[in-house]
Short mmCIF file of C-alpha atoms in Angstrom, two decimals:
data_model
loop_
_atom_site.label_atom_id
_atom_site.label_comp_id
_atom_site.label_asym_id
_atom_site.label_seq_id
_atom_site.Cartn_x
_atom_site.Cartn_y
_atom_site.Cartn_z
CA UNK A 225 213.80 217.55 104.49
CA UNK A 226 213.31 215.34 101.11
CA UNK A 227 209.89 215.05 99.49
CA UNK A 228 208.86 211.97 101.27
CA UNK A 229 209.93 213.25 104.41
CA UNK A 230 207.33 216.00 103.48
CA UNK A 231 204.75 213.70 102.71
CA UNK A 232 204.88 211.76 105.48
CA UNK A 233 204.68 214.25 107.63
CA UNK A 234 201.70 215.76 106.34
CA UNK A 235 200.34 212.69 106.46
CA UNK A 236 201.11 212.24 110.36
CA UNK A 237 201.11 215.63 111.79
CA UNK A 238 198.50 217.11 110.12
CA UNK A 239 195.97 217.07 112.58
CA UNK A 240 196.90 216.60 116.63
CA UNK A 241 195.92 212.38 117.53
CA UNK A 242 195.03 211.29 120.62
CA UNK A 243 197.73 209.47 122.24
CA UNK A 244 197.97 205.55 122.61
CA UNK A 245 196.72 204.50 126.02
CA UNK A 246 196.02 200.93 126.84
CA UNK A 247 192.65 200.10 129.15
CA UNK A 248 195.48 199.87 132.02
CA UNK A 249 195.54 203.41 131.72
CA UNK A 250 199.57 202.86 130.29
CA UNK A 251 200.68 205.19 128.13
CA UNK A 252 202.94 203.51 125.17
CA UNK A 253 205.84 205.68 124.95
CA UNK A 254 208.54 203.57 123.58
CA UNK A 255 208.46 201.64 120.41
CA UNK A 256 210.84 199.34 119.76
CA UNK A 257 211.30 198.25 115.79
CA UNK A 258 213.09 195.78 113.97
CA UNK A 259 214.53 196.47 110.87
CA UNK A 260 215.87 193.02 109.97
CA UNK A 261 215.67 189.53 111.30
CA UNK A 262 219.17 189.00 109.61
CA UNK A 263 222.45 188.85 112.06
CA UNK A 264 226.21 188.43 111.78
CA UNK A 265 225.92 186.61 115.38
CA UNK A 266 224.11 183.32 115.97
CA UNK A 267 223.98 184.02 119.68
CA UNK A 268 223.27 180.77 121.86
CA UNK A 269 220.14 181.97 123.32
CA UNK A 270 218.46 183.73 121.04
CA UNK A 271 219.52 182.05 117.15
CA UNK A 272 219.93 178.21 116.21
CA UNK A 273 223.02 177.56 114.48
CA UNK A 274 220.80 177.56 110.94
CA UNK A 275 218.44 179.92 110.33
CA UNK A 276 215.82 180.47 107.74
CA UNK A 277 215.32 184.05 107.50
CA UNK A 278 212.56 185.92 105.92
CA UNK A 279 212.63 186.57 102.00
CA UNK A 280 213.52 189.97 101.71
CA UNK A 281 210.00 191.60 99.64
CA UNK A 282 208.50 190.47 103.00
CA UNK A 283 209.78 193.29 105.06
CA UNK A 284 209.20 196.95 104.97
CA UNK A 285 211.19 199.40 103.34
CA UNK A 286 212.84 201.78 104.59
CA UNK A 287 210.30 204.65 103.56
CA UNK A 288 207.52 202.20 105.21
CA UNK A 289 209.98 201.93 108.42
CA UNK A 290 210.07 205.83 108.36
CA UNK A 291 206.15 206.35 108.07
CA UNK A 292 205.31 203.71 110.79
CA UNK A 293 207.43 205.19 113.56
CA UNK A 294 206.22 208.65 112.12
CA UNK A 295 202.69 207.24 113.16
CA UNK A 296 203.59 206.37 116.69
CA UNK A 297 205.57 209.83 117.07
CA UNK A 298 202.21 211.47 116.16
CA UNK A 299 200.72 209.35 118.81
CA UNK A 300 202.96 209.97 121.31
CA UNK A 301 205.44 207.94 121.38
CA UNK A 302 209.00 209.77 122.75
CA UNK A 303 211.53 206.91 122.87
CA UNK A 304 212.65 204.88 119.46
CA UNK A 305 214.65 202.01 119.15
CA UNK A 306 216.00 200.68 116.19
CA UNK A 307 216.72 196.75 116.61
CA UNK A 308 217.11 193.17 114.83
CA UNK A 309 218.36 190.73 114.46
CA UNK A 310 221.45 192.87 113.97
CA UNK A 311 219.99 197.11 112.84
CA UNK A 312 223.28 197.97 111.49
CA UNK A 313 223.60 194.89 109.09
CA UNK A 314 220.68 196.38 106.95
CA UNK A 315 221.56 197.81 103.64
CA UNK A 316 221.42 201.94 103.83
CA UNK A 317 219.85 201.77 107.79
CA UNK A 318 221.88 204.65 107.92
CA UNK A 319 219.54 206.76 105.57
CA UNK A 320 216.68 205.67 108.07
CA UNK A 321 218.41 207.29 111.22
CA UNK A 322 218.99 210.60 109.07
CA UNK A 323 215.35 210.67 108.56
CA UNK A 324 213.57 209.65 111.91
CA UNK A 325 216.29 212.43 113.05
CA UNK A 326 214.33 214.86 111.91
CA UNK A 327 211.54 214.15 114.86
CA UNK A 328 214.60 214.92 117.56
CA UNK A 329 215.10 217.85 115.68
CA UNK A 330 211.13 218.96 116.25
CA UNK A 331 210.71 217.81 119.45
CA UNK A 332 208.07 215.26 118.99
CA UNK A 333 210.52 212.47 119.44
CA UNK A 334 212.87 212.86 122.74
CA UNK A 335 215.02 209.59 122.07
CA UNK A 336 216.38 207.70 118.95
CA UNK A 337 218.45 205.06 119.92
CA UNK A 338 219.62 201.20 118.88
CA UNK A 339 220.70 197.99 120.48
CA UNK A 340 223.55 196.34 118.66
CA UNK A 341 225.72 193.61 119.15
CA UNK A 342 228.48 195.89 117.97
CA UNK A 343 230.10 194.13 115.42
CA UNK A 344 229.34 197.37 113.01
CA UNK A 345 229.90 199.94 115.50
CA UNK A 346 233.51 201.17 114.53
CA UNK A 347 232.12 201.51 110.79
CA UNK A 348 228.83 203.59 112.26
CA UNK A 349 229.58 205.44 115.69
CA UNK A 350 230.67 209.12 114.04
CA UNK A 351 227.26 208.91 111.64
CA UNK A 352 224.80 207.27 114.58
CA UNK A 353 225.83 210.35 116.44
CA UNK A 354 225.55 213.19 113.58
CA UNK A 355 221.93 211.71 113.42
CA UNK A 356 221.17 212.05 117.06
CA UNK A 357 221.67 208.69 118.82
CA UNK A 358 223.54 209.94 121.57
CA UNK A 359 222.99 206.69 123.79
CA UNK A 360 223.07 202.98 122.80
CA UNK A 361 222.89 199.55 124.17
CA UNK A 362 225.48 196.96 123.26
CA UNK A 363 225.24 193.13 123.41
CA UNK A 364 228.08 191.69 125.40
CA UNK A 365 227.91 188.84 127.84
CA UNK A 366 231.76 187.98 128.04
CA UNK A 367 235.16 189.88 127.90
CA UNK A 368 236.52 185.86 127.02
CA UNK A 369 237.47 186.01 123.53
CA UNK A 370 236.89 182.22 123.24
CA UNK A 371 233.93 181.98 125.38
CA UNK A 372 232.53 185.30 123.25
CA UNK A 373 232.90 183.59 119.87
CA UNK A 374 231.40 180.39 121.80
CA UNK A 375 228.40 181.92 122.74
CA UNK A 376 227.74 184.03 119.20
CA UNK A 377 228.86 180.96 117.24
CA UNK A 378 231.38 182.75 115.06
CA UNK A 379 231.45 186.64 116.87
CA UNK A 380 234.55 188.39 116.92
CA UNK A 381 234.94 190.52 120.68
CA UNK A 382 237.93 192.38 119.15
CA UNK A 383 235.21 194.32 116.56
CA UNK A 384 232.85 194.85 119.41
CA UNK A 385 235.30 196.06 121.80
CA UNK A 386 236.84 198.55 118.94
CA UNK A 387 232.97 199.61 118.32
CA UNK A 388 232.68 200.31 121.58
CA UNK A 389 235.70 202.52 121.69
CA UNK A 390 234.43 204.16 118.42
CA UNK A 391 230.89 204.92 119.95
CA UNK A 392 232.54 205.90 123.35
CA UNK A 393 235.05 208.20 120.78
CA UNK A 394 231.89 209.70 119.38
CA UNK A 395 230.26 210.77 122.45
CA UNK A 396 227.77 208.01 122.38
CA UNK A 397 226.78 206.82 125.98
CA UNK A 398 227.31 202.93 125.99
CA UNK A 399 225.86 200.79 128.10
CA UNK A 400 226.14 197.27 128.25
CA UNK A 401 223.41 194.20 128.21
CA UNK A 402 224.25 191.04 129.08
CA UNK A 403 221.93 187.71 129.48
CA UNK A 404 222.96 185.71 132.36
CA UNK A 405 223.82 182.25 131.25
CA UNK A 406 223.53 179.44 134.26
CA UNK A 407 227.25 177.85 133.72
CA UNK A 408 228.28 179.76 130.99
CA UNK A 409 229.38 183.46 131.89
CA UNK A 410 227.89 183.71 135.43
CA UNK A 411 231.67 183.87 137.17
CA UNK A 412 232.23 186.80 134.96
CA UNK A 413 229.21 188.93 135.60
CA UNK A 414 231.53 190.89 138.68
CA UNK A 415 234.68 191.37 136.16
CA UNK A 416 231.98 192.56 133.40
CA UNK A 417 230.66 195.01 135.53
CA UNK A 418 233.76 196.40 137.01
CA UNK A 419 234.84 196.34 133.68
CA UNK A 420 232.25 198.56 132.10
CA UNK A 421 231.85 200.60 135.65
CA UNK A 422 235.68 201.30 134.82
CA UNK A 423 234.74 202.93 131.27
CA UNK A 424 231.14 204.89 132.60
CA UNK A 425 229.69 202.09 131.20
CA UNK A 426 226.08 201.07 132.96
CA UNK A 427 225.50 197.45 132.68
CA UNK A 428 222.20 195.86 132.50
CA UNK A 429 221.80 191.91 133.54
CA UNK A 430 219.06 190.17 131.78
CA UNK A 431 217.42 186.71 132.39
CA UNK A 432 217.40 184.09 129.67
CA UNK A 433 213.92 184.78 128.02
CA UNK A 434 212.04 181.45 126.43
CA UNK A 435 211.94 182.74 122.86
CA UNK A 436 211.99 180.37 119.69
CA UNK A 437 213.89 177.32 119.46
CA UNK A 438 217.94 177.61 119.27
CA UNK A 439 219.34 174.29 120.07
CA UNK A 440 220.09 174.74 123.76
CA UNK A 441 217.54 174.13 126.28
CA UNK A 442 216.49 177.02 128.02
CA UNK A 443 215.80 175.46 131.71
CA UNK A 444 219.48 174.69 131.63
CA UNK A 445 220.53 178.19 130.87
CA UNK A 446 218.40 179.74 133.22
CA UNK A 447 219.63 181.72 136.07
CA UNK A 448 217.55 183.75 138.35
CA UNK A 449 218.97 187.14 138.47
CA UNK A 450 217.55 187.28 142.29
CA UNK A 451 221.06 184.53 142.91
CA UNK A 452 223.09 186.78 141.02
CA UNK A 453 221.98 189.60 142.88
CA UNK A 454 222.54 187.43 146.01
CA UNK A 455 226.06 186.74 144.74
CA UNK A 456 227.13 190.49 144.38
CA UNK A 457 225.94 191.87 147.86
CA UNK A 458 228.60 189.46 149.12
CA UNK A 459 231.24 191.42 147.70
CA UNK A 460 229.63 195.44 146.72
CA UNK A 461 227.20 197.47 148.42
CA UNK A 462 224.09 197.83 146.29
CA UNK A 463 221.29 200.65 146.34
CA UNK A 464 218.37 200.44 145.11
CA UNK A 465 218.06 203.98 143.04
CA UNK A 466 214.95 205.44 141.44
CA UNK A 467 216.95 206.17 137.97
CA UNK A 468 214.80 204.69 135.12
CA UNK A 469 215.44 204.88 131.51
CA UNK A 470 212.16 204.13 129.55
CA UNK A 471 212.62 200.31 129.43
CA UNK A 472 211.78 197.49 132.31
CA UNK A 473 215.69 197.76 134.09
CA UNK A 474 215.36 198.34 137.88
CA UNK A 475 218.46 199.55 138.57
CA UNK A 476 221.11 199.65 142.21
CA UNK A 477 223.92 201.73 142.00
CA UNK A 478 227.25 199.94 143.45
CA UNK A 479 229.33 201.93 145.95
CA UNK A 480 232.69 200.33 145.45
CA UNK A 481 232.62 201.02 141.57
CA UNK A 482 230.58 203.76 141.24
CA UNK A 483 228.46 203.10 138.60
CA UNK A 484 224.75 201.76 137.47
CA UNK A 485 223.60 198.07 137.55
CA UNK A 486 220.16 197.19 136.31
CA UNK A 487 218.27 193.70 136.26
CA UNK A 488 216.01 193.22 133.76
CA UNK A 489 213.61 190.04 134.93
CA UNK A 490 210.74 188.88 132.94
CA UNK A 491 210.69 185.72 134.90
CA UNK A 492 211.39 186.05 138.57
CA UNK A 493 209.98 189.66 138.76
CA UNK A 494 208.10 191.10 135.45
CA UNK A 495 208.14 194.50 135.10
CA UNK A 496 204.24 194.22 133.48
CA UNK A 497 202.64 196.61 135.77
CA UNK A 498 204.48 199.87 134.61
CA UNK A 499 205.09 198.49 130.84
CA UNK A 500 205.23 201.89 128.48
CA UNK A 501 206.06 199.54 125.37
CA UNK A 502 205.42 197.96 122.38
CA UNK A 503 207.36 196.11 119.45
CA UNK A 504 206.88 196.39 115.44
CA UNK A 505 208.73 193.68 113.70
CA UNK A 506 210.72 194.33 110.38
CA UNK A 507 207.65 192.97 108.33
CA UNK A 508 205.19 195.77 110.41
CA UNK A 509 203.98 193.17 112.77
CA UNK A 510 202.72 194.62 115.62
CA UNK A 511 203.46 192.88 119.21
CA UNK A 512 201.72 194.46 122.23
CA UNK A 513 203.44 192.29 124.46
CA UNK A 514 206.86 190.28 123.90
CA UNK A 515 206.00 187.31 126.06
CA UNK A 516 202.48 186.93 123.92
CA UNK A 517 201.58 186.05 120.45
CA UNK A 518 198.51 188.64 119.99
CA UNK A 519 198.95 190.62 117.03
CA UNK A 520 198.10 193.06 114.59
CA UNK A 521 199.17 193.61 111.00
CA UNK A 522 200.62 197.12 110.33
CA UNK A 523 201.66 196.57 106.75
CA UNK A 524 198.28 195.87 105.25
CA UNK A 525 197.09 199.08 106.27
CA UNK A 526 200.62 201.02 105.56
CA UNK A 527 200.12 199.51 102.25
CA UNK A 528 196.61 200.42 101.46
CA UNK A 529 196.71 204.27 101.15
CA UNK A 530 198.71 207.14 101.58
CA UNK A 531 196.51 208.05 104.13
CA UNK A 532 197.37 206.57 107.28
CA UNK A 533 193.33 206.60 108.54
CA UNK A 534 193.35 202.78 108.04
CA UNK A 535 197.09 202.85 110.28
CA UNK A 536 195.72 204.81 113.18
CA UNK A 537 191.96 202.73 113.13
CA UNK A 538 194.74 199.48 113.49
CA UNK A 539 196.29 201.12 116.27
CA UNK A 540 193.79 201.75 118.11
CA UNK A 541 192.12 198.40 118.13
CA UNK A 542 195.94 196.95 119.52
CA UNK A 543 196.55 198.82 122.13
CA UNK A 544 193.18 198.49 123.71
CA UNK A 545 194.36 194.46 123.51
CA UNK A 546 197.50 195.50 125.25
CA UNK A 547 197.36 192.24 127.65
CA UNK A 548 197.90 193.43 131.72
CA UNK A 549 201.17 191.10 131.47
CA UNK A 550 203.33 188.21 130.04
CA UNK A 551 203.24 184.49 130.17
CA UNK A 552 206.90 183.58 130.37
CA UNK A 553 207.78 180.23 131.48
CA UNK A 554 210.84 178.52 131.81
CA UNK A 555 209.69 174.86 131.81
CA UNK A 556 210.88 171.58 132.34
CA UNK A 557 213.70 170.05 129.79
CA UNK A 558 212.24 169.17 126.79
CA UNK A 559 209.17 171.70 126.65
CA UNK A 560 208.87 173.79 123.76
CA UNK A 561 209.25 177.36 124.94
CA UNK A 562 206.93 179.52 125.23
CA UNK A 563 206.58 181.54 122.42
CA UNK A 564 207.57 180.04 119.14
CA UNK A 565 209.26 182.92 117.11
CA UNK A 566 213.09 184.11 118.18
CA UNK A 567 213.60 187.25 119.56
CA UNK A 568 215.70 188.21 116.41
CA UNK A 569 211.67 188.49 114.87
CA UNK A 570 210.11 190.57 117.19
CA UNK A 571 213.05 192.78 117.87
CA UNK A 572 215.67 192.06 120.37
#
């Protein structure tokens, strides 16, 4: 363990904290963080073409990264996610995993994981896994070369695919998300899962989520995952299962293939009344709710002393603003949507 390392966790762990419960009586277990708002992908549905992205002295550092999720560890938080943008596109993220390892190593923290859209994978599977991350979620929403680099802007699905093999090569557990895109990939969704289901690969479907303006219009992308599930009892047998993972997937398990299907459905279903989460943005914005703009600053306080006091004081005020649920709306055409900042911001 370095100095800092030390430091910090004398800081966090040297008295026992109450944990973080909303006044839902939910107990946030899972914090997702973005370390960048930067991507090599300008994905359709979650980027415009040109983005502005945020100077760089505006986000934390990788020490301050390291000390916030060491505060919600202390609190009693289990499950970490490292997200963007794009995690693995950040200079030396890699030194952040080695560190936040040490919390797997202790006990406090049961998960460390990432969602990527793989395009780094094949240069970072061997050292994710010497850190810990033995299970990650990868962005993929075609096996179409041309449709992939259609939807991404400029992507390249033979890097993904090789990441995949990499991570798989590893002994990373993959599995798969992919947003379900009304005329764009929703003929593929069966030859994506079987896919996957052919690699023990889970797969989790996701509904288009009305996040900051990209230059498509949302309503048109929109498909209810309900159809889709409508679609695929036509052709596999699907149980419902009670296997969970931490995050808002429901999941069936399909007889024919074998393997795990979840549906992830802020809008035609939200998962609101069992949500264990909250989201830290790469400038230490705190979001208690992704489909609300109610926040709290985290790197005011981070900033202010080496005592976290101020930290835990901010925490507490959140989470007891934890909203009961989300406000997602997919709208008419031509309606902004309805929250302004991308999900590249918050952490996707």
């Amino acid at each position: 363990m370095s100095t800092s390392e030390a430091v910090i966790d004398r800081i966090q762990f040297g008295a026992p904290r109450a944990p973080l419960v909303d006044t839902f009586g939910r107990a946030v277990t899972y914090l997702r963080v973005s370390v960048t708002d930067r991507c090599d992908f300008r994905c359709v549905y979650c980027m415009a073409e040109h983005m502005t992205f945020l100077p760089k002295p505006e986000l934390l550092t990788l020490e301050e990264l390291d000390r916030l999720c060491s505060a919600f560890v202390a609190r009693g938080v289990k499950k970490l996610r490292l997200t963007g943008g794009e995690p693995l596109v950040r200079r030396d993220v890699m030194t952040l995993f080695r560190s936040l390892g040490r919390h797997l190593d202790s006990g406090a923290l049961e998960e460390l994981t990432l969602t990527t859209n793989g395009s780094q994978l094949a240069r970072f599977a061997r050292e994710l896994a010497d850190c810990g991350v033995k299970r990650i979620n990868v962005s993929l929403d075609t096996l179409d070369p041309d449709r992939f680099r259609a939807l991404t802007r400029w992507g390249d699905l033979g890097k993904v695919l090789a990441g995949i093999d990499a991570a798989q090569e590893a002994g990373i557990h993959v599995k798969l998300n992919a947003v379900a895109l009304a005329g764009e990939n929703e003929h593929e969704i069966p030859d994506l899962i079987q896919w996957a289901h052919g690699r023990a690969m889970d797969v989790s479907l996701i509904e288009v989520m009305p996040l900051g303006e990209t230059g498509a219009e949302r309503a048109d992308q929109y498909l209810p995952l309900s159809t889709v599930r409508e679609r695929l009892a036509r052709q596999w047998t699907l149980e419902d299962i009670p296997f969970r993972t931490g995050g808002p997937a429901r999941y069936v398990s399909i007889r024919e293939t074998g393997g795990r299907l979840g549906f992830i459905t802020p809008l035609t279903h939200n998962f609101c009344e069992g949500c264990n989460r909250v989201r830290v943005t790469c400038t230490g914005t705190l979001y208690m709710c992704l489909g609300q703009e109610d926040a709290a600053d985290l790197r005011a306080p981070l900033r202010a002393s080496e005592s976290d006091e101020k930290l835990h004081a901010v925490l507490d005020d959140a989470i007891f603003r934890k909203p009961k649920g989300h406000d997602f709306v997919i709208d008419r055409p031509g309606r902004a949507p309805s929250v302004r900042r991308h999900m590249s911001v918050t952490g996707g």
